């Protein structure tokens, strides 16, 4: 039996007068075609100030409240084997599997970390940072507003530190290298835009250390730390350096899309957030958590399993 979710209501407030309802949605949500939005409007799926509207040419006024009622749909299957690595009254630190999105978007609503949290907690913890759907590993979430505020500040101040393992294509010449390609939005047919390496983007920095070179498979195991946290930064930066992630269906050499059909949530690459170091937001002690490493991202002498330490 096919399971349908509960559907979703997308709300917006109009900031510009004089454009039509159809123009607004076509420009605001570019992942759908103009005809698709026309059909939705004519079906009565969109309301203005709680009143359903079926004329696509309805003129909008500044301050009006729009709501699009998306009908229930069947979401793709995802792995839900989330592991709790650390938990107290303020924090939750989990190990997210590859294939599970963090937040709702596109085809996913309930089959997300957000949906899992809503089922597990009366008051769901709030993610402090995100991992891409295909990225696995350690994530920290706040269970109180005080913890959320402090951890968000620590993330901005770069005192909350994350280490990643990545399997990249090619053999870098240097044992250590830093990538500083700017990352920003570029036009993309399916979604309207996505993030890629671009000279008009925001500053970004990734430090990379070679752990193992495998010339037979033409791959390199890397440890990566990111002082900045741009969307899909490691995927883009390694590709920009000429070493795209092994199996990445989207980003190729140069840090740009290799085709116009893949999307950022497509999986296949090997990128794992394996270590998180932070200061407890209310008690002040240091916490270090390491997660289970996928076999292909392990060095021969590394022991499988997760560990945590509190100082």
C-alpha positions as YAML, in Angstrom:
chain: A
units: angstrom
residues:
- id: 1
  name: UNK
  ca: [0.00, 0.00, 0.00]
- id: 2
  name: UNK
  ca: [1.35, 3.40, -0.99]
- id: 3
  name: UNK
  ca: [1.69, 5.83, 1.93]
- id: 4
  name: UNK
  ca: [0.83, 9.47, 1.27]
- id: 5
  name: UNK
  ca: [2.01, 12.26, 3.52]
- id: 6
  name: UNK
  ca: [-0.29, 15.00, 4.82]
- id: 7
  name: UNK
  ca: [0.53, 17.50, 2.11]
- id: 8
  name: UNK
  ca: [1.93, 20.93, 2.81]
- id: 9
  name: UNK
  ca: [0.90, 24.59, 2.77]
- id: 10
  name: UNK
  ca: [3.43, 27.01, 1.30]
- id: 11
  name: UNK
  ca: [2.83, 30.55, 2.60]
- id: 12
  name: UNK
  ca: [4.17, 33.83, 1.23]
- id: 13
  name: UNK
  ca: [3.58, 37.53, 1.78]
- id: 14
  name: UNK
  ca: [3.48, 39.77, -1.29]
- id: 15
  name: UNK
  ca: [6.08, 42.56, -1.22]
- id: 16
  name: UNK
  ca: [5.44, 44.08, -4.65]
- id: 17
  name: UNK
  ca: [2.14, 45.36, -6.02]
- id: 18
  name: UNK
  ca: [1.05, 45.17, -9.63]
- id: 19
  name: UNK
  ca: [2.13, 41.68, -10.70]
- id: 20
  name: UNK
  ca: [-0.29, 38.86, -11.39]
- id: 21
  name: UNK
  ca: [-0.72, 35.75, -9.27]
- id: 22
  name: UNK
  ca: [0.70, 33.64, -12.09]
- id: 23
  name: UNK
  ca: [3.73, 35.91, -12.48]
- id: 24
  name: UNK
  ca: [4.38, 35.78, -8.74]
- id: 25
  name: UNK
  ca: [4.47, 31.99, -8.47]
- id: 26
  name: UNK
  ca: [6.32, 31.51, -11.76]
- id: 27
  name: UNK
  ca: [9.06, 33.88, -10.55]
- id: 28
  name: UNK
  ca: [9.07, 32.75, -6.91]
- id: 29
  name: UNK
  ca: [9.11, 28.98, -7.46]
- id: 30
  name: UNK
  ca: [11.02, 28.41, -10.67]
- id: 31
  name: UNK
  ca: [11.21, 24.63, -10.28]
- id: 32
  name: UNK
  ca: [7.70, 24.44, -11.79]
- id: 33
  name: UNK
  ca: [6.68, 25.65, -15.24]
- id: 34
  name: UNK
  ca: [4.27, 28.48, -15.90]
- id: 35
  name: UNK
  ca: [1.66, 25.99, -17.13]
- id: 36
  name: UNK
  ca: [1.97, 23.94, -13.94]
- id: 37
  name: UNK
  ca: [1.31, 27.05, -11.84]
- id: 38
  name: UNK
  ca: [-1.59, 28.02, -14.10]
- id: 39
  name: UNK
  ca: [-3.16, 24.59, -13.56]
- id: 40
  name: UNK
  ca: [-2.72, 24.82, -9.78]
- id: 41
  name: UNK
  ca: [-4.30, 28.26, -9.62]
- id: 42
  name: UNK
  ca: [-7.24, 27.22, -11.77]
- id: 43
  name: UNK
  ca: [-7.79, 24.15, -9.58]
- id: 44
  name: UNK
  ca: [-8.28, 26.36, -6.51]
- id: 45
  name: UNK
  ca: [-5.09, 25.28, -4.74]
- id: 46
  name: UNK
  ca: [-4.01, 28.87, -4.05]
- id: 47
  name: UNK
  ca: [-5.69, 31.45, -1.83]
- id: 48
  name: UNK
  ca: [-5.21, 35.16, -1.18]
- id: 49
  name: UNK
  ca: [-5.91, 36.25, 2.41]
- id: 50
  name: UNK
  ca: [-7.63, 32.88, 3.01]
- id: 51
  name: UNK
  ca: [-9.92, 33.25, -0.04]
- id: 52
  name: UNK
  ca: [-9.40, 30.72, -2.89]
- id: 53
  name: UNK
  ca: [-8.59, 32.34, -6.24]
- id: 54
  name: UNK
  ca: [-8.84, 30.62, -9.63]
- id: 55
  name: UNK
  ca: [-7.91, 33.44, -12.03]
- id: 56
  name: UNK
  ca: [-4.17, 33.35, -12.86]
- id: 57
  name: UNK
  ca: [-4.28, 37.01, -13.95]
- id: 58
  name: UNK
  ca: [-5.46, 38.30, -10.55]
- id: 59
  name: UNK
  ca: [-3.41, 41.38, -9.64]
- id: 60
  name: UNK
  ca: [-1.62, 41.27, -6.31]
- id: 61
  name: UNK
  ca: [-1.19, 43.99, -3.72]
- id: 62
  name: UNK
  ca: [1.66, 44.50, -1.29]
- id: 63
  name: UNK
  ca: [1.07, 42.80, 2.06]
- id: 64
  name: UNK
  ca: [-1.37, 40.17, 0.81]
- id: 65
  name: UNK
  ca: [-0.96, 36.69, 2.31]
- id: 66
  name: UNK
  ca: [-0.69, 33.84, -0.20]
- id: 67
  name: UNK
  ca: [-1.11, 30.14, 0.52]
- id: 68
  name: UNK
  ca: [-0.54, 27.21, -1.83]
- id: 69
  name: UNK
  ca: [-2.05, 23.92, -0.62]
- id: 70
  name: UNK
  ca: [0.03, 21.08, -2.01]
- id: 71
  name: UNK
  ca: [-1.91, 17.82, -2.12]
- id: 72
  name: UNK
  ca: [-0.59, 14.76, -0.26]
- id: 73
  name: UNK
  ca: [2.05, 12.81, -2.18]
- id: 74
  name: UNK
  ca: [4.12, 9.64, -1.88]
- id: 75
  name: UNK
  ca: [7.69, 10.41, -0.85]
- id: 76
  name: UNK
  ca: [10.75, 8.40, -1.89]
- id: 77
  name: UNK
  ca: [11.90, 5.79, 0.61]
- id: 78
  name: UNK
  ca: [14.79, 6.81, 2.86]
- id: 79
  name: UNK
  ca: [16.91, 5.13, 5.55]
- id: 80
  name: UNK
  ca: [15.82, 5.99, 9.09]
- id: 81
  name: UNK
  ca: [18.68, 4.35, 10.98]
- id: 82
  name: UNK
  ca: [19.52, 7.54, 12.90]
- id: 83
  name: UNK
  ca: [21.91, 6.89, 15.80]
- id: 84
  name: UNK
  ca: [21.99, 9.04, 18.94]
- id: 85
  name: UNK
  ca: [25.64, 9.73, 19.80]
- id: 86
  name: UNK
  ca: [25.09, 12.12, 22.73]
- id: 87
  name: UNK
  ca: [22.09, 13.63, 24.48]
- id: 88
  name: UNK
  ca: [21.37, 15.74, 27.55]
- id: 89
  name: UNK
  ca: [18.81, 18.39, 28.51]
- id: 90
  name: UNK
  ca: [20.31, 20.93, 26.08]
- id: 91
  name: UNK
  ca: [21.81, 18.96, 23.21]
- id: 92
  name: UNK
  ca: [21.18, 16.12, 20.83]
- id: 93
  name: UNK
  ca: [24.01, 14.86, 18.64]
- id: 94
  name: UNK
  ca: [23.11, 12.27, 16.02]
- id: 95
  name: UNK
  ca: [24.71, 10.21, 13.28]
- id: 96
  name: UNK
  ca: [22.66, 10.79, 10.11]
- id: 97
  name: UNK
  ca: [22.66, 8.12, 7.39]
- id: 98
  name: UNK
  ca: [23.34, 8.96, 3.77]
- id: 99
  name: UNK
  ca: [20.09, 9.27, 1.83]
- id: 100
  name: UNK
  ca: [18.09, 10.99, 4.59]
- id: 101
  name: UNK
  ca: [17.38, 14.71, 4.00]
- id: 102
  name: UNK
  ca: [17.60, 17.04, 7.00]
- id: 103
  name: UNK
  ca: [14.77, 19.46, 6.20]
- id: 104
  name: UNK
  ca: [11.63, 19.26, 4.03]
- id: 105
  name: UNK
  ca: [12.01, 20.28, 0.42]
- id: 106
  name: UNK
  ca: [11.11, 19.10, -3.06]
- id: 107
  name: UNK
  ca: [9.93, 15.48, -2.90]
- id: 108
  name: UNK
  ca: [10.57, 15.15, 0.84]
- id: 109
  name: UNK
  ca: [8.44, 16.22, 3.81]
- id: 110
  name: UNK
  ca: [8.00, 13.51, 6.46]
- id: 111
  name: UNK
  ca: [10.91, 11.36, 5.26]
- id: 112
  name: UNK
  ca: [13.47, 13.77, 6.74]
- id: 113
  name: UNK
  ca: [15.42, 14.30, 9.95]
- id: 114
  name: UNK
  ca: [12.82, 17.00, 10.73]
- id: 115
  name: UNK
  ca: [10.03, 14.43, 10.35]
- id: 116
  name: UNK
  ca: [11.91, 11.88, 12.49]
- id: 117
  name: UNK
  ca: [12.37, 14.48, 15.24]
- id: 118
  name: UNK
  ca: [8.65, 15.33, 15.23]
- id: 119
  name: UNK
  ca: [7.84, 11.67, 15.78]
- id: 120
  name: UNK
  ca: [10.42, 11.19, 18.54]
- id: 121
  name: UNK
  ca: [10.01, 14.38, 20.62]
- id: 122
  name: UNK
  ca: [7.11, 16.45, 21.96]
- id: 123
  name: UNK
  ca: [9.27, 19.53, 21.38]
- id: 124
  name: UNK
  ca: [11.58, 18.61, 18.48]
- id: 125
  name: UNK
  ca: [15.25, 19.68, 18.75]
- id: 126
  name: UNK
  ca: [16.39, 22.24, 16.18]
- id: 127
  name: UNK
  ca: [19.28, 21.50, 13.76]
- id: 128
  name: UNK
  ca: [22.18, 23.95, 14.20]
- id: 129
  name: UNK
  ca: [23.66, 23.08, 10.82]
- id: 130
  name: UNK
  ca: [22.75, 20.93, 7.85]
- id: 131
  name: UNK
  ca: [24.21, 18.01, 5.98]
- id: 132
  name: UNK
  ca: [23.33, 17.29, 2.37]
- id: 133
  name: UNK
  ca: [21.02, 14.35, 1.76]
- id: 134
  name: UNK
  ca: [23.88, 12.19, 0.48]
- id: 135
  name: UNK
  ca: [26.26, 13.28, 3.26]
- id: 136
  name: UNK
  ca: [26.34, 11.10, 6.37]
- id: 137
  name: UNK
  ca: [27.64, 11.65, 9.87]
- id: 138
  name: UNK
  ca: [27.53, 13.87, 12.93]
- id: 139
  name: UNK
  ca: [24.92, 16.60, 13.38]
- id: 140
  name: UNK
  ca: [24.22, 18.73, 16.47]
- id: 141
  name: UNK
  ca: [20.72, 19.89, 17.44]
- id: 142
  name: UNK
  ca: [19.56, 22.22, 20.21]
- id: 143
  name: UNK
  ca: [16.79, 21.25, 22.65]
- id: 144
  name: UNK
  ca: [16.42, 24.71, 24.22]
- id: 145
  name: UNK
  ca: [16.37, 28.27, 22.89]
- id: 146
  name: UNK
  ca: [19.42, 29.16, 24.99]
- id: 147
  name: UNK
  ca: [21.37, 26.27, 23.52]
- id: 148
  name: UNK
  ca: [20.23, 27.14, 19.99]
- id: 149
  name: UNK
  ca: [21.33, 30.76, 20.36]
- id: 150
  name: UNK
  ca: [24.76, 29.90, 21.78]
- id: 151
  name: UNK
  ca: [25.51, 27.09, 19.34]
- id: 152
  name: UNK
  ca: [24.48, 29.25, 16.39]
- id: 153
  name: UNK
  ca: [26.89, 31.93, 17.64]
- id: 154
  name: UNK
  ca: [29.65, 29.34, 18.04]
- id: 155
  name: UNK
  ca: [29.04, 28.18, 14.47]
- id: 156
  name: UNK
  ca: [29.33, 31.76, 13.19]
- id: 157
  name: UNK
  ca: [32.44, 32.36, 15.31]
- id: 158
  name: UNK
  ca: [33.96, 29.10, 14.03]
- id: 159
  name: UNK
  ca: [34.48, 27.66, 17.50]
- id: 160
  name: UNK
  ca: [32.18, 24.74, 16.67]
- id: 161
  name: UNK
  ca: [34.48, 22.53, 14.62]
- id: 162
  name: UNK
  ca: [33.64, 19.73, 12.20]
- id: 163
  name: UNK
  ca: [35.90, 17.27, 10.40]
- id: 164
  name: UNK
  ca: [34.90, 15.37, 7.29]
- id: 165
  name: UNK
  ca: [36.18, 12.37, 5.38]
- id: 166
  name: UNK
  ca: [35.81, 12.42, 1.62]
- id: 167
  name: UNK
  ca: [36.69, 10.05, -1.21]
- id: 168
  name: UNK
  ca: [37.77, 12.16, -4.18]
- id: 169
  name: UNK
  ca: [38.69, 11.27, -7.74]
- id: 170
  name: UNK
  ca: [42.21, 11.77, -8.99]
- id: 171
  name: UNK
  ca: [45.57, 11.98, -7.22]
- id: 172
  name: UNK
  ca: [46.49, 15.41, -5.76]
- id: 173
  name: UNK
  ca: [50.15, 16.40, -5.99]
- id: 174
  name: UNK
  ca: [50.20, 18.09, -2.58]
- id: 175
  name: UNK
  ca: [49.70, 16.41, 0.79]
- id: 176
  name: UNK
  ca: [47.88, 19.50, 2.05]
- id: 177
  name: UNK
  ca: [45.99, 22.12, 0.07]
- id: 178
  name: UNK
  ca: [43.39, 24.81, 0.62]
- id: 179
  name: UNK
  ca: [40.55, 25.68, -1.76]
- id: 180
  name: UNK
  ca: [39.15, 29.23, -1.73]
- id: 181
  name: UNK
  ca: [36.81, 29.28, -4.73]
- id: 182
  name: UNK
  ca: [33.82, 31.57, -4.19]
- id: 183
  name: UNK
  ca: [30.43, 29.85, -4.00]
- id: 184
  name: UNK
  ca: [27.16, 31.38, -5.12]
- id: 185
  name: UNK
  ca: [23.94, 30.86, -7.04]
- id: 186
  name: UNK
  ca: [23.99, 30.00, -10.74]
- id: 187
  name: UNK
  ca: [21.04, 29.49, -13.07]
- id: 188
  name: UNK
  ca: [19.87, 25.89, -13.37]
- id: 189
  name: UNK
  ca: [16.88, 24.66, -15.42]
- id: 190
  name: UNK
  ca: [15.25, 22.21, -13.00]
- id: 191
  name: UNK
  ca: [15.44, 24.35, -9.88]
- id: 192
  name: UNK
  ca: [15.83, 27.91, -11.10]
- id: 193
  name: UNK
  ca: [19.25, 28.03, -9.44]
- id: 194
  name: UNK
  ca: [21.73, 26.00, -7.47]
- id: 195
  name: UNK
  ca: [25.05, 26.67, -5.74]
- id: 196
  name: UNK
  ca: [28.32, 26.30, -7.61]
- id: 197
  name: UNK
  ca: [31.76, 27.85, -7.95]
- id: 198
  name: UNK
  ca: [31.34, 31.36, -9.34]
- id: 199
  name: UNK
  ca: [33.39, 34.55, -9.28]
- id: 200
  name: UNK
  ca: [30.32, 36.45, -8.07]
- id: 201
  name: UNK
  ca: [29.77, 34.19, -5.06]
- id: 202
  name: UNK
  ca: [30.64, 34.46, -1.36]
- id: 203
  name: UNK
  ca: [34.05, 33.73, 0.09]
- id: 204
  name: UNK
  ca: [34.60, 30.13, 1.16]
- id: 205
  name: UNK
  ca: [37.54, 28.09, 2.42]
- id: 206
  name: UNK
  ca: [38.21, 24.36, 2.70]
- id: 207
  name: UNK
  ca: [41.40, 22.82, 4.15]
- id: 208
  name: UNK
  ca: [42.23, 19.39, 2.74]
- id: 209
  name: UNK
  ca: [44.72, 16.78, 3.98]
- id: 210
  name: UNK
  ca: [45.58, 13.66, 1.98]
- id: 211
  name: UNK
  ca: [45.22, 10.50, 4.08]
- id: 212
  name: UNK
  ca: [45.64, 7.85, 1.38]
- id: 213
  name: UNK
  ca: [46.27, 7.75, -2.36]
- id: 214
  name: UNK
  ca: [45.06, 4.78, -4.40]
- id: 215
  name: UNK
  ca: [46.51, 4.96, -7.89]
- id: 216
  name: UNK
  ca: [44.84, 1.71, -8.93]
- id: 217
  name: UNK
  ca: [41.35, 3.19, -8.47]
- id: 218
  name: UNK
  ca: [42.50, 6.78, -9.14]
- id: 219
  name: UNK
  ca: [40.97, 7.94, -5.86]
- id: 220
  name: UNK
  ca: [42.21, 9.83, -2.80]
- id: 221
  name: UNK
  ca: [40.96, 9.70, 0.78]
- id: 222
  name: UNK
  ca: [40.90, 13.19, 2.30]
- id: 223
  name: UNK
  ca: [40.24, 14.84, 5.63]
- id: 224
  name: UNK
  ca: [38.49, 18.17, 5.12]
- id: 225
  name: UNK
  ca: [37.76, 21.03, 7.52]
- id: 226
  name: UNK
  ca: [35.68, 24.02, 6.53]
- id: 227
  name: UNK
  ca: [36.06, 27.36, 8.37]
- id: 228
  name: UNK
  ca: [33.11, 28.58, 6.27]
- id: 229
  name: UNK
  ca: [29.85, 26.73, 5.70]
- id: 230
  name: UNK
  ca: [28.48, 27.43, 2.23]
- id: 231
  name: UNK
  ca: [25.89, 25.08, 0.70]
- id: 232
  name: UNK
  ca: [27.52, 21.93, -0.73]
- id: 233
  name: UNK
  ca: [30.89, 23.52, -0.02]
- id: 234
  name: UNK
  ca: [33.07, 20.41, 0.09]
- id: 235
  name: UNK
  ca: [31.51, 18.93, -3.04]
- id: 236
  name: UNK
  ca: [31.99, 22.19, -4.92]
- id: 237
  name: UNK
  ca: [35.48, 22.93, -3.62]
- id: 238
  name: UNK
  ca: [36.95, 19.51, -4.33]
- id: 239
  name: UNK
  ca: [35.45, 19.63, -7.81]
- id: 240
  name: UNK
  ca: [36.84, 23.15, -8.27]
- id: 241
  name: UNK
  ca: [40.28, 21.81, -7.31]
- id: 242
  name: UNK
  ca: [40.01, 19.17, -10.02]
- id: 243
  name: UNK
  ca: [39.11, 16.32, -7.66]
- id: 244
  name: UNK
  ca: [35.32, 15.85, -7.62]
- id: 245
  name: UNK
  ca: [33.90, 13.48, -5.03]
- id: 246
  name: UNK
  ca: [33.90, 9.91, -6.25]
- id: 247
  name: UNK
  ca: [30.39, 9.14, -7.49]
- id: 248
  name: UNK
  ca: [29.09, 12.71, -7.32]
- id: 249
  name: UNK
  ca: [26.28, 12.90, -9.92]
- id: 250
  name: UNK
  ca: [26.18, 16.71, -9.97]
- id: 251
  name: UNK
  ca: [29.47, 18.57, -9.50]
- id: 252
  name: UNK
  ca: [32.35, 18.08, -11.91]
- id: 253
  name: UNK
  ca: [35.75, 19.63, -12.50]
- id: 254
  name: UNK
  ca: [35.56, 23.37, -11.99]
- id: 255
  name: UNK
  ca: [32.93, 23.10, -9.26]
- id: 256
  name: UNK
  ca: [30.03, 23.41, -11.68]
- id: 257
  name: UNK
  ca: [27.19, 21.05, -12.71]
- id: 258
  name: UNK
  ca: [28.22, 18.32, -15.14]
- id: 259
  name: UNK
  ca: [24.72, 18.13, -16.65]
- id: 260
  name: UNK
  ca: [21.29, 19.74, -16.41]
- id: 261
  name: UNK
  ca: [19.38, 16.75, -15.04]
- id: 262
  name: UNK
  ca: [20.97, 15.97, -11.65]
- id: 263
  name: UNK
  ca: [19.96, 17.86, -8.50]
- id: 264
  name: UNK
  ca: [21.88, 18.51, -5.23]
- id: 265
  name: UNK
  ca: [19.89, 15.91, -3.28]
- id: 266
  name: UNK
  ca: [20.97, 13.08, -5.61]
- id: 267
  name: UNK
  ca: [23.21, 10.61, -3.77]
- id: 268
  name: UNK
  ca: [26.13, 8.42, -4.79]
- id: 269
  name: UNK
  ca: [29.13, 10.27, -3.41]
- id: 270
  name: UNK
  ca: [31.11, 9.44, -0.24]
- id: 271
  name: UNK
  ca: [31.27, 12.35, 2.21]
- id: 272
  name: UNK
  ca: [31.04, 11.82, 5.96]
- id: 273
  name: UNK
  ca: [31.03, 14.26, 8.89]
- id: 274
  name: UNK
  ca: [33.00, 12.10, 11.32]
- id: 275
  name: UNK
  ca: [34.03, 14.43, 14.17]
- id: 276
  name: UNK
  ca: [32.38, 17.32, 15.99]
- id: 277
  name: UNK
  ca: [34.05, 19.42, 18.69]
- id: 278
  name: UNK
  ca: [32.09, 22.02, 20.65]
- id: 279
  name: UNK
  ca: [31.74, 23.79, 23.97]
- id: 280
  name: UNK
  ca: [28.61, 22.87, 25.89]
- id: 281
  name: UNK
  ca: [26.28, 25.88, 25.49]
- id: 282
  name: UNK
  ca: [25.19, 26.04, 29.14]
- id: 283
  name: UNK
  ca: [27.76, 24.09, 31.16]
- id: 284
  name: UNK
  ca: [30.95, 25.21, 29.41]
- id: 285
  name: UNK
  ca: [32.81, 21.90, 29.14]
- id: 286
  name: UNK
  ca: [34.28, 20.58, 25.89]
- id: 287
  name: UNK
  ca: [32.57, 17.80, 23.98]
- id: 288
  name: UNK
  ca: [34.11, 15.76, 21.18]
- id: 289
  name: UNK
  ca: [32.01, 13.21, 19.32]
- id: 290
  name: UNK
  ca: [33.14, 10.86, 16.57]
- id: 291
  name: UNK
  ca: [30.84, 8.72, 14.49]
- id: 292
  name: UNK
  ca: [31.16, 5.35, 12.80]
- id: 293
  name: UNK
  ca: [33.19, 5.68, 9.58]
- id: 294
  name: UNK
  ca: [32.00, 3.99, 6.39]
- id: 295
  name: UNK
  ca: [34.44, 1.26, 5.36]
- id: 296
  name: UNK
  ca: [35.60, 3.05, 2.21]
- id: 297
  name: UNK
  ca: [36.52, 6.12, 4.28]
- id: 298
  name: UNK
  ca: [38.61, 4.24, 6.87]
- id: 299
  name: UNK
  ca: [42.36, 3.90, 7.16]
- id: 300
  name: UNK
  ca: [43.55, 0.31, 7.72]
- id: 301
  name: UNK
  ca: [44.34, 0.80, 11.43]
- id: 302
  name: UNK
  ca: [41.13, 2.61, 12.39]
- id: 303
  name: UNK
  ca: [38.64, 0.91, 14.70]
- id: 304
  name: UNK
  ca: [35.00, 0.98, 13.67]
- id: 305
  name: UNK
  ca: [32.40, 2.45, 16.02]
- id: 306
  name: UNK
  ca: [31.62, 5.83, 17.53]
- id: 307
  name: UNK
  ca: [33.15, 7.53, 20.53]
- id: 308
  name: UNK
  ca: [32.57, 10.64, 22.58]
- id: 309
  name: UNK
  ca: [34.55, 12.47, 25.22]
- id: 310
  name: UNK
  ca: [33.70, 15.21, 27.71]
- id: 311
  name: UNK
  ca: [36.34, 17.43, 29.30]
...
